[in-house]
Coordinates of C-alpha atoms and ligand atoms in Angstrom, one line a residue:
M1 CA -76.6 -45.7 -133.3
N2 CA -75.0 -48.9 -134.1
F3 CA -73.1 -49.7 -130.7
D4 CA -71.6 -52.8 -132.9
L5 CA -70.1 -50.8 -136.1
L6 CA -68.8 -47.7 -133.5
I7 CA -67.4 -50.5 -131.0
D8 CA -65.6 -52.1 -134.0
L9 CA -64.4 -49.2 -135.6
H10 CA -62.7 -47.6 -132.1
K11 CA -61.7 -51.2 -130.4
D12 CA -58.4 -51.3 -132.1
G13 CA -57.1 -47.7 -131.4
W14 CA -55.1 -47.1 -128.6
R15 CA -57.2 -44.9 -127.3
Q16 CA -60.9 -43.9 -128.6
G17 CA -61.4 -40.3 -127.7
P18 CA -58.3 -37.8 -127.9
G19 CA -55.3 -37.5 -125.1
S20 CA -51.7 -38.7 -124.6
E21 CA -49.7 -40.5 -121.8
D22 CA -47.7 -37.4 -121.3
A23 CA -51.3 -35.2 -120.5
S24 CA -52.4 -38.1 -117.6
L25 CA -49.1 -38.2 -116.7
Q26 CA -49.8 -34.5 -116.2
A27 CA -52.9 -35.0 -114.8
L28 CA -51.9 -37.4 -112.2
T29 CA -48.5 -34.8 -110.8
L30 CA -51.4 -31.8 -110.9
A31 CA -53.5 -34.3 -109.0
G32 CA -50.6 -34.7 -106.4
L33 CA -50.4 -38.4 -106.5
C34 CA -47.5 -39.3 -108.1
A35 CA -45.7 -38.4 -104.4
Q36 CA -44.4 -41.6 -103.3
G37 CA -45.5 -42.7 -99.4
T38 CA -49.1 -42.2 -100.7
P39 CA -51.3 -45.1 -99.1
R40 CA -52.9 -47.5 -101.9
L41 CA -56.0 -45.6 -103.6
N42 CA -59.4 -46.7 -104.5
I43 CA -59.2 -45.3 -108.0
A44 CA -62.3 -45.8 -111.0
D45 CA -61.4 -45.4 -114.1
I46 CA -64.7 -44.4 -115.9
G47 CA -65.4 -44.3 -120.2
C48 CA -62.0 -46.1 -119.9
G49 CA -61.9 -47.7 -123.6
T50 CA -59.6 -50.0 -124.1
G51 CA -58.1 -48.1 -121.1
A52 CA -55.3 -46.0 -122.6
A53 CA -55.7 -44.3 -119.1
S54 CA -56.1 -46.8 -116.8
L55 CA -52.6 -48.2 -118.2
T56 CA -50.4 -45.9 -116.9
L57 CA -52.4 -45.2 -114.0
A58 CA -51.7 -48.9 -113.0
K59 CA -48.0 -48.7 -114.5
M60 CA -47.4 -45.6 -112.3
L61 CA -49.5 -46.1 -109.0
D62 CA -49.7 -49.1 -106.4
A63 CA -53.2 -48.9 -106.4
D64 CA -56.4 -50.7 -107.1
I65 CA -57.9 -49.3 -110.1
T66 CA -61.3 -50.4 -111.2
A67 CA -61.6 -49.2 -114.8
I68 CA -65.5 -48.7 -116.3
D69 CA -66.9 -49.1 -120.0
L70 CA -70.1 -50.1 -121.1
F71 CA -68.9 -52.4 -123.7
P72 CA -67.6 -55.5 -122.7
A73 CA -65.8 -56.0 -125.8
F74 CA -63.3 -52.9 -125.2
L75 CA -62.6 -54.7 -121.5
D76 CA -62.0 -57.7 -123.3
I77 CA -59.0 -56.0 -125.2
L78 CA -57.8 -53.6 -121.9
K79 CA -57.7 -57.3 -120.1
T80 CA -55.4 -58.8 -122.9
R81 CA -53.2 -55.8 -122.6
A82 CA -52.9 -55.7 -119.0
Q83 CA -51.2 -59.1 -119.6
E84 CA -48.9 -57.4 -121.4
E85 CA -48.0 -54.8 -119.2
R86 CA -45.8 -54.7 -116.0
L87 CA -48.6 -52.8 -113.2
K88 CA -47.7 -51.7 -110.5
G89 CA -51.5 -51.5 -108.9
T90 CA -54.0 -54.0 -109.7
L91 CA -56.7 -53.9 -112.3
T92 CA -60.4 -54.7 -112.7
T93 CA -62.8 -54.3 -115.4
L94 CA -66.5 -53.5 -115.0
A95 CA -68.4 -53.8 -117.7
C96 CA -71.8 -50.9 -116.4
S97 CA -73.0 -47.4 -117.8
M98 CA -71.5 -44.8 -115.7
D99 CA -75.1 -43.4 -114.3
Q100 CA -75.6 -46.8 -112.5
L101 CA -71.8 -47.3 -110.7
P102 CA -71.5 -49.7 -107.6
F103 CA -69.8 -48.2 -105.6
E104 CA -70.6 -47.2 -101.7
E105 CA -71.1 -42.9 -101.5
E106 CA -67.5 -41.7 -100.4
S107 CA -65.4 -44.8 -100.8
L108 CA -62.9 -44.2 -103.4
D109 CA -59.8 -41.8 -103.6
V110 CA -59.9 -40.5 -107.0
I111 CA -62.2 -40.7 -110.0
W112 CA -60.4 -40.7 -113.6
S113 CA -62.6 -40.0 -116.9
E114 CA -61.6 -39.3 -120.1
G115 CA -62.9 -37.8 -122.9
A116 CA -66.4 -39.9 -121.2
I117 CA -68.1 -37.7 -119.3
Y118 CA -69.8 -35.9 -122.1
N119 CA -72.0 -39.2 -122.3
I120 CA -74.1 -37.9 -118.9
G121 CA -73.4 -34.2 -119.3
F122 CA -70.9 -32.4 -118.0
E123 CA -72.8 -31.1 -114.7
K124 CA -74.3 -34.1 -114.2
G125 CA -71.7 -36.1 -114.0
V126 CA -69.3 -34.4 -111.3
S127 CA -72.2 -33.9 -109.3
Y128 CA -73.2 -37.8 -109.2
F129 CA -69.5 -39.0 -109.6
K130 CA -68.7 -36.7 -106.3
S131 CA -70.6 -38.9 -104.3
F132 CA -68.5 -41.9 -104.8
L133 CA -65.4 -39.4 -103.5
K134 CA -64.3 -39.5 -100.1
Q135 CA -63.4 -35.9 -98.9
G136 CA -60.3 -35.2 -100.6
G137 CA -60.5 -37.7 -103.2
I138 CA -59.7 -36.6 -106.4
L139 CA -61.8 -36.2 -109.4
A140 CA -59.5 -36.2 -113.2
V141 CA -62.0 -35.8 -116.0
S142 CA -61.1 -34.1 -119.6
E143 CA -64.4 -32.6 -121.8
I144 CA -64.5 -30.3 -124.6
T145 CA -63.7 -26.9 -124.0
W146 CA -64.2 -24.0 -126.2
L147 CA -60.6 -22.0 -126.2
T148 CA -61.8 -18.8 -126.9
H149 CA -64.9 -16.3 -126.4
N150 CA -65.1 -15.5 -130.2
R151 CA -65.1 -18.0 -132.7
P152 CA -66.3 -19.1 -136.3
D153 CA -70.2 -19.4 -136.1
E154 CA -69.5 -22.9 -137.7
I155 CA -67.7 -24.4 -135.0
T156 CA -70.1 -22.8 -132.7
K157 CA -72.6 -24.3 -134.7
H158 CA -71.2 -27.5 -134.9
W159 CA -70.6 -27.8 -131.3
D160 CA -74.3 -26.4 -129.7
T161 CA -75.3 -29.0 -132.0
N162 CA -73.5 -32.2 -131.0
Y163 CA -72.6 -31.2 -127.2
P164 CA -74.6 -27.9 -125.8
E165 CA -73.3 -28.5 -122.8
I166 CA -69.2 -27.6 -124.3
A167 CA -68.1 -24.1 -122.7
T168 CA -64.8 -21.8 -121.2
S169 CA -62.9 -23.5 -118.9
A170 CA -64.1 -20.6 -116.6
D171 CA -67.2 -21.8 -116.9
K172 CA -66.6 -25.1 -116.4
I173 CA -64.3 -24.8 -113.8
S174 CA -67.5 -22.4 -112.2
I175 CA -69.4 -25.9 -112.1
L176 CA -67.1 -27.7 -109.9
E177 CA -66.7 -24.9 -108.1
D178 CA -70.2 -25.2 -107.5
K179 CA -70.4 -28.7 -106.7
G180 CA -68.0 -27.6 -104.5
F181 CA -64.2 -28.7 -106.0
V182 CA -60.9 -27.2 -105.0
V183 CA -59.8 -26.9 -109.1
K184 CA -56.2 -27.8 -108.6
G185 CA -55.2 -27.6 -112.5
Y186 CA -56.4 -27.3 -115.6
F187 CA -54.5 -27.6 -119.1
P188 CA -55.6 -28.1 -122.5
L189 CA -54.9 -31.3 -124.6
S190 CA -52.3 -30.5 -127.6
E191 CA -52.7 -30.8 -130.6
D192 CA -50.8 -33.9 -130.9
C193 CA -53.7 -35.5 -128.3
W194 CA -55.6 -35.0 -130.9
L195 CA -54.4 -35.8 -134.7
E196 CA -51.3 -38.1 -133.7
N197 CA -52.7 -39.9 -131.1
Y198 CA -56.2 -40.2 -132.5
Y199 CA -57.9 -38.9 -135.4
K200 CA -55.2 -40.4 -137.9
P201 CA -54.7 -44.0 -136.5
L202 CA -58.5 -43.7 -136.4
E203 CA -57.8 -42.5 -140.4
G204 CA -56.3 -45.3 -141.3
R205 CA -58.7 -48.0 -140.2
F206 CA -61.2 -46.0 -142.8
E207 CA -60.6 -48.0 -145.9
A208 CA -60.4 -52.0 -143.9
F209 CA -63.6 -51.1 -142.0
L210 CA -66.0 -49.5 -145.2
A211 CA -64.5 -53.0 -147.0
K212 CA -66.1 -55.3 -143.6
H213 CA -69.1 -53.5 -143.8
Q214 CA -70.8 -52.6 -146.7
G215 CA -73.9 -50.9 -145.3
K216 CA -75.1 -47.6 -145.5
E217 CA -74.9 -47.5 -141.6
A218 CA -70.8 -47.9 -142.0
K219 CA -70.9 -45.3 -144.9
E220 CA -72.6 -42.7 -142.7
L221 CA -70.2 -43.3 -139.3
I222 CA -67.3 -42.7 -141.4
E223 CA -68.6 -39.1 -143.2
A224 CA -69.5 -38.3 -139.6
E225 CA -66.4 -38.6 -138.7
I226 CA -64.9 -37.5 -141.9
T227 CA -66.5 -34.9 -140.7
E228 CA -65.5 -34.3 -137.5
I229 CA -62.3 -34.7 -138.2
D230 CA -61.9 -31.9 -141.2
L231 CA -63.6 -29.5 -138.5
Y232 CA -61.0 -29.8 -135.9
R233 CA -57.9 -29.7 -138.7
R234 CA -59.5 -26.0 -139.6
Y235 CA -60.9 -25.1 -136.2
H236 CA -58.5 -26.2 -133.6
D237 CA -57.4 -22.8 -132.2
Y238 CA -60.6 -22.4 -131.0
Y239 CA -61.3 -26.0 -129.3
S240 CA -59.9 -28.7 -127.8
Y241 CA -61.0 -31.3 -124.8
G242 CA -59.3 -29.3 -121.0
F243 CA -58.1 -31.5 -118.2
Y244 CA -59.5 -30.1 -114.9
I245 CA -58.1 -31.9 -111.7
A246 CA -60.2 -30.9 -109.2
Q247 CA -59.7 -32.1 -105.1
K248 CA -63.4 -33.1 -103.0
I249 CA -64.4 -30.9 -100.1
Ligands
SAH301 N1 -61.4 -42.8 -121.8 C1 -61.3 -43.6 -122.8 C2 -62.6 -44.2 -124.0 C3 -63.1 -42.4 -124.4 S1 -64.1 -43.0 -125.3 C4 -59.9 -43.0 -123.8 O1 -59.5 -42.3 -123.6 O2 -59.2 -43.5 -124.3 C5 -66.0 -42.4 -124.8 C6 -65.9 -44.4 -124.1 O3 -67.4 -43.8 -122.8 C7 -65.9 -45.1 -124.8 O4 -65.0 -46.0 -124.6 C8 -67.7 -45.8 -124.5 O5 -67.7 -47.2 -124.8 C9 -67.4 -45.5 -123.0 N2 -69.1 -45.1 -122.7 C10 -70.1 -44.7 -123.6 N3 -71.3 -44.5 -122.7 C11 -70.7 -44.9 -122.2 C12 -71.2 -45.3 -120.5 N4 -73.6 -45.1 -120.2 N5 -70.9 -45.7 -119.6 C13 -69.7 -46.3 -119.5 N6 -69.3 -46.1 -120.8 C14 -69.8 -45.2 -121.5

């Protein structure tokens, strides 16, 4: 994987995966975090990219937010964006891998992670992230999810090859419960979260990207994106990202 190419293709997107401000707000409501009078929260947004969700959280909550991503190039853009917004909370960026977090155990009120936990895998990520949450703390995470039990072979094969941990919401919820969470909510992301907010803007950058990068790797990267988008357009009834909101007990 050529990370430089991947970063260059994605850095100008408002977001680097499917989602929406409405979905983040819905998750916040399900988490019970919008209530007035909550004490100042300590939050980490893990795999934040250029910070679509981090900015929503910082606009909504009087909280100290650490936005974490592996790639400093994304965080630099988030820092610029944060200067243009009126934030209630503080926003600090941190470049590190999500499997080597520098937090103390039981020190966070909320761990947020949209479209990113797959990088270490859902089950491993849920256990690892839990160790940093205080008792009663919230995990809000979106993860690719089957919406049905019966599906066309082509789409089952694609995701089983690319991310074997894909499963139904019942399976994902069961993992959360096994690990010691109470699930406060689940909802699948809408089609707009994928097409309007992520895939269409991404498609709009293909031409300029290919003009700038003329090698084989760039071409292959775009071909892989085209395949993924085509599968989504044909099979969106069968999968989405599921947003899971869970509380550590
Ligand atoms: N949450 C953002 C980005 C989702 S894309 C959004 O919804 O827009 C997944 C993000 O995970 C990317 O920004 C990528 O750089 C980051 N990432 C990939 N591997 C990582 C790792 N090991 N540690 C931290 N971040 C990682």
